[in-house]
Amino acid sequence: MSLRALGNKLFGSASNITMAEASTRVKELIDEHSTIVFSKSYCPYCSSTKRTLQQLKADAFVIELDQDSDGSALQDALEDLSGQRTVPNIFINKKHIGGNSDLQRLDKAGELENLLRNAGSLKL
Ligand SMILES: N[C@@H](CCC(=O)N[C@@H](CS)C(=O)NCC(=O)O)C(=O)O
């Protein structure tokens, strides 16, 4: 299992961060991780993306927005940054890839592995 997951489970507590703070956190996460998936734990499109990345043995960082106390603010910030509100919202090498359909298209075209390799997200 090379996917790493993050989700600060807090029970019923609302987010207190501002839009500017959420935006900063999203940018930091994208900068810190060569491959990052903003996901929701129950989302079937996210499961498909995570499965594909696992099959390729990619070192991808996954943040489950529905399990993060600031998830809703982060989703707003992601929409602002990428123009995409849906999850999965995928970035490789700081580049916005899109959602699951975009990732699957890249995989079928044989381009995903190279993107991951160039990002340093593949070990071999
Ligand atoms: N075509 C998109 C579909 C993604 C999608 O519809 N995701 C749902 C969750 S399963 C979503 O983001 N709904 C809005 C939300 O959760 O705020 C893809 O391939 O990624």
PDB file of C-alpha atoms and ligand atoms in Angstrom:
ATOM      1  CA  MET A   1       0.000   0.000   0.000  1.00  0.00           C
ATOM      2  CA  SER A   2       1.840   3.107  -1.122  1.00  0.00           C
ATOM      3  CA  LEU A   3      -1.050   5.548  -0.945  1.00  0.00           C
ATOM      4  CA  ARG A   4      -0.820   7.702   2.147  1.00  0.00           C
ATOM      5  CA  ALA A   5      -3.998   9.054   3.581  1.00  0.00           C
ATOM      6  CA  LEU A   6      -4.733  12.093   5.658  1.00  0.00           C
ATOM      7  CA  GLY A   7      -7.942  13.032   7.329  1.00  0.00           C
ATOM      8  CA  ASN A   8      -8.158  14.719  10.698  1.00  0.00           C
ATOM      9  CA  LYS A   9     -11.310  13.157  12.011  1.00  0.00           C
ATOM     10  CA  LEU A  10     -13.093  15.584  14.273  1.00  0.00           C
ATOM     11  CA  PHE A  11     -16.580  14.793  15.385  1.00  0.00           C
ATOM     12  CA  GLY A  12     -19.109  17.411  14.479  1.00  0.00           C
ATOM     13  CA  SER A  13     -16.730  20.342  14.734  1.00  0.00           C
ATOM     14  CA  ALA A  14     -17.014  23.046  12.111  1.00  0.00           C
ATOM     15  CA  SER A  15     -14.073  24.501  10.246  1.00  0.00           C
ATOM     16  CA  ASN A  16     -12.628  27.712  11.585  1.00  0.00           C
ATOM     17  CA  ILE A  17     -10.146  28.510   8.851  1.00  0.00           C
ATOM     18  CA  THR A  18     -10.523  31.431   6.518  1.00  0.00           C
ATOM     19  CA  MET A  19     -10.604  31.118   2.749  1.00  0.00           C
ATOM     20  CA  ALA A  20      -7.078  32.561   2.601  1.00  0.00           C
ATOM     21  CA  GLU A  21      -5.830  29.925   5.072  1.00  0.00           C
ATOM     22  CA  ALA A  22      -7.559  27.146   3.147  1.00  0.00           C
ATOM     23  CA  SER A  23      -6.011  28.406  -0.070  1.00  0.00           C
ATOM     24  CA  THR A  24      -2.544  28.468   1.523  1.00  0.00           C
ATOM     25  CA  ARG A  25      -2.970  24.942   2.876  1.00  0.00           C
ATOM     26  CA  VAL A  26      -4.094  23.594  -0.512  1.00  0.00           C
ATOM     27  CA  LYS A  27      -1.094  25.204  -2.230  1.00  0.00           C
ATOM     28  CA  GLU A  28       1.293  23.854   0.420  1.00  0.00           C
ATOM     29  CA  LEU A  29      -0.117  20.336   0.043  1.00  0.00           C
ATOM     30  CA  ILE A  30       0.285  20.490  -3.748  1.00  0.00           C
ATOM     31  CA  ASP A  31       3.856  21.802  -3.376  1.00  0.00           C
ATOM     32  CA  GLU A  32       4.816  19.165  -0.797  1.00  0.00           C
ATOM     33  CA  HIS A  33       3.530  16.085  -2.617  1.00  0.00           C
ATOM     34  CA  SER A  34       4.581  15.046  -6.108  1.00  0.00           C
ATOM     35  CA  THR A  35       1.237  13.314  -6.568  1.00  0.00           C
ATOM     36  CA  ILE A  36      -1.781  14.301  -4.509  1.00  0.00           C
ATOM     37  CA  VAL A  37      -5.415  13.268  -4.692  1.00  0.00           C
ATOM     38  CA  PHE A  38      -8.064  15.362  -2.959  1.00  0.00           C
ATOM     39  CA  SER A  39     -10.665  12.670  -2.372  1.00  0.00           C
ATOM     40  CA  LYS A  40     -13.776  11.712  -0.426  1.00  0.00           C
ATOM     41  CA  SER A  41     -13.747   8.317   1.242  1.00  0.00           C
ATOM     42  CA  TYR A  42     -17.153   7.248  -0.120  1.00  0.00           C
ATOM     43  CA  CYS A  43     -16.667   8.509  -3.680  1.00  0.00           C
ATOM     44  CA  PRO A  44     -16.529   5.728  -6.318  1.00  0.00           C
ATOM     45  CA  TYR A  45     -14.612   7.926  -8.787  1.00  0.00           C
ATOM     46  CA  CYS A  46     -12.006   8.499  -6.060  1.00  0.00           C
ATOM     47  CA  SER A  47     -11.794   4.755  -5.434  1.00  0.00           C
ATOM     48  CA  SER A  48     -11.145   4.203  -9.123  1.00  0.00           C
ATOM     49  CA  THR A  49      -8.358   6.809  -9.124  1.00  0.00           C
ATOM     50  CA  LYS A  50      -6.777   5.363  -5.971  1.00  0.00           C
ATOM     51  CA  ARG A  51      -6.986   1.834  -7.428  1.00  0.00           C
ATOM     52  CA  THR A  52      -5.244   2.906 -10.645  1.00  0.00           C
ATOM     53  CA  LEU A  53      -2.482   4.687  -8.730  1.00  0.00           C
ATOM     54  CA  GLN A  54      -2.016   1.662  -6.473  1.00  0.00           C
ATOM     55  CA  GLN A  55      -1.805  -0.668  -9.486  1.00  0.00           C
ATOM     56  CA  LEU A  56       0.987   1.531 -10.848  1.00  0.00           C
ATOM     57  CA  LYS A  57       2.632   1.457  -7.383  1.00  0.00           C
ATOM     58  CA  ALA A  58       2.644   5.238  -7.326  1.00  0.00           C
ATOM     59  CA  ASP A  59       3.598   7.064  -4.161  1.00  0.00           C
ATOM     60  CA  ALA A  60       0.519   9.263  -3.981  1.00  0.00           C
ATOM     61  CA  PHE A  61      -0.725  11.348  -1.075  1.00  0.00           C
ATOM     62  CA  VAL A  62      -4.470  11.160  -0.499  1.00  0.00           C
ATOM     63  CA  ILE A  63      -6.463  13.621   1.569  1.00  0.00           C
ATOM     64  CA  GLU A  64     -10.020  12.579   2.348  1.00  0.00           C
ATOM     65  CA  LEU A  65     -11.928  15.861   2.445  1.00  0.00           C
ATOM     66  CA  ASP A  66     -14.975  14.290   4.134  1.00  0.00           C
ATOM     67  CA  GLN A  67     -12.767  13.212   7.041  1.00  0.00           C
ATOM     68  CA  ASP A  68     -10.948  16.511   7.467  1.00  0.00           C
ATOM     69  CA  SER A  69     -12.420  19.157   9.747  1.00  0.00           C
ATOM     70  CA  ASP A  70     -11.466  21.780   7.144  1.00  0.00           C
ATOM     71  CA  GLY A  71     -12.498  19.653   4.153  1.00  0.00           C
ATOM     72  CA  SER A  72     -15.300  21.907   3.024  1.00  0.00           C
ATOM     73  CA  ALA A  73     -13.068  25.006   3.087  1.00  0.00           C
ATOM     74  CA  LEU A  74     -10.345  23.088   1.253  1.00  0.00           C
ATOM     75  CA  GLN A  75     -12.872  22.083  -1.415  1.00  0.00           C
ATOM     76  CA  ASP A  76     -13.844  25.751  -1.865  1.00  0.00           C
ATOM     77  CA  ALA A  77     -10.170  26.669  -2.189  1.00  0.00           C
ATOM     78  CA  LEU A  78      -9.618  23.880  -4.716  1.00  0.00           C
ATOM     79  CA  GLU A  79     -12.482  25.160  -6.818  1.00  0.00           C
ATOM     80  CA  ASP A  80     -10.959  28.623  -6.701  1.00  0.00           C
ATOM     81  CA  LEU A  81      -7.522  27.310  -7.695  1.00  0.00           C
ATOM     82  CA  SER A  82      -8.435  24.721 -10.327  1.00  0.00           C
ATOM     83  CA  GLY A  83     -11.933  25.607 -11.477  1.00  0.00           C
ATOM     84  CA  GLN A  84     -12.964  22.098 -10.424  1.00  0.00           C
ATOM     85  CA  ARG A  85     -15.254  21.424  -7.465  1.00  0.00           C
ATOM     86  CA  THR A  86     -15.665  17.659  -7.822  1.00  0.00           C
ATOM     87  CA  VAL A  87     -13.456  14.982  -6.306  1.00  0.00           C
ATOM     88  CA  PRO A  88     -11.149  13.360  -7.050  1.00  0.00           C
ATOM     89  CA  ASN A  89      -9.133  16.479  -7.786  1.00  0.00           C
ATOM     90  CA  ILE A  90      -5.684  15.331  -8.851  1.00  0.00           C
ATOM     91  CA  PHE A  91      -2.349  17.135  -9.113  1.00  0.00           C
ATOM     92  CA  ILE A  92       0.884  15.584 -10.409  1.00  0.00           C
ATOM     93  CA  ASN A  93       4.088  17.593 -10.210  1.00  0.00           C
ATOM     94  CA  LYS A  94       2.044  20.663  -9.174  1.00  0.00           C
ATOM     95  CA  LYS A  95       0.067  20.396 -12.426  1.00  0.00           C
ATOM     96  CA  HIS A  96      -3.701  20.093 -12.299  1.00  0.00           C
ATOM     97  CA  ILE A  97      -4.668  16.793 -13.945  1.00  0.00           C
ATOM     98  CA  GLY A  98      -8.432  16.978 -13.395  1.00  0.00           C
ATOM     99  CA  GLY A  99     -10.725  14.232 -12.134  1.00  0.00           C
ATOM    100  CA  ASN A 100     -10.922  10.471 -12.454  1.00  0.00           C
ATOM    101  CA  SER A 101     -12.031  10.502 -16.089  1.00  0.00           C
ATOM    102  CA  ASP A 102      -8.962  12.626 -16.955  1.00  0.00           C
ATOM    103  CA  LEU A 103      -6.655  10.272 -15.047  1.00  0.00           C
ATOM    104  CA  GLN A 104      -8.165   7.200 -16.729  1.00  0.00           C
ATOM    105  CA  ARG A 105      -7.813   8.852 -20.153  1.00  0.00           C
ATOM    106  CA  LEU A 106      -4.121   9.518 -19.470  1.00  0.00           C
ATOM    107  CA  ASP A 107      -3.662   5.926 -18.305  1.00  0.00           C
ATOM    108  CA  LYS A 108      -5.325   4.458 -21.407  1.00  0.00           C
ATOM    109  CA  ALA A 109      -3.189   6.717 -23.625  1.00  0.00           C
ATOM    110  CA  GLY A 110      -0.073   5.389 -21.859  1.00  0.00           C
ATOM    111  CA  GLU A 111       0.821   8.866 -20.552  1.00  0.00           C
ATOM    112  CA  LEU A 112       0.088   8.489 -16.849  1.00  0.00           C
ATOM    113  CA  GLU A 113       3.096   6.337 -16.023  1.00  0.00           C
ATOM    114  CA  ASN A 114       5.464   8.865 -17.604  1.00  0.00           C
ATOM    115  CA  LEU A 115       3.829  11.743 -15.776  1.00  0.00           C
ATOM    116  CA  LEU A 116       4.219   9.882 -12.484  1.00  0.00           C
ATOM    117  CA  ARG A 117       7.798   8.896 -13.287  1.00  0.00           C
ATOM    118  CA  ASN A 118       8.781  12.466 -14.181  1.00  0.00           C
ATOM    119  CA  ALA A 119       7.199  13.651 -10.937  1.00  0.00           C
ATOM    120  CA  GLY A 120       9.294  11.171  -8.945  1.00  0.00           C
ATOM    121  CA  SER A 121       6.195   9.314  -7.786  1.00  0.00           C
ATOM    122  CA  LEU A 122       7.338   5.939  -9.149  1.00  0.00           C
ATOM    123  CA  LYS A 123      10.125   4.055  -7.475  1.00  0.00           C
ATOM    124  CA  LEU A 124      11.245   1.982 -10.494  1.00  0.00           C
TER     125      LEU A 124
HETATM  126  N1  LIG B   1     -16.390  13.217 -13.928  1.00  0.00           N
HETATM  127  C1  LIG B   1     -15.892  13.323 -12.576  1.00  0.00           C
HETATM  128  C2  LIG B   1     -16.979  12.863 -11.609  1.00  0.00           C
HETATM  129  C3  LIG B   1     -16.598  13.161 -10.153  1.00  0.00           C
HETATM  130  C4  LIG B   1     -17.821  13.288  -9.238  1.00  0.00           C
HETATM  131  O1  LIG B   1     -18.980  13.425  -9.683  1.00  0.00           O
HETATM  132  N2  LIG B   1     -17.549  13.256  -7.918  1.00  0.00           N
HETATM  133  C5  LIG B   1     -18.574  13.505  -6.940  1.00  0.00           C
HETATM  134  C6  LIG B   1     -18.344  12.613  -5.709  1.00  0.00           C
HETATM  135  S1  LIG B   1     -18.558  10.891  -6.094  1.00  0.00           S
HETATM  136  C7  LIG B   1     -18.485  14.925  -6.414  1.00  0.00           C
HETATM  137  O2  LIG B   1     -17.401  15.505  -6.375  1.00  0.00           O
HETATM  138  N3  LIG B   1     -19.626  15.501  -5.980  1.00  0.00           N
HETATM  139  C8  LIG B   1     -19.615  16.832  -5.409  1.00  0.00           C
HETATM  140  C9  LIG B   1     -19.128  16.870  -4.008  1.00  0.00           C
HETATM  141  O3  LIG B   1     -18.848  15.825  -3.384  1.00  0.00           O
HETATM  142  O4  LIG B   1     -19.013  17.991  -3.476  1.00  0.00           O
HETATM  143  C10 LIG B   1     -14.602  12.489 -12.465  1.00  0.00           C
HETATM  144  O5  LIG B   1     -14.354  11.661 -13.352  1.00  0.00           O
HETATM  145  O6  LIG B   1     -13.832  12.699 -11.526  1.00  0.00           O
END
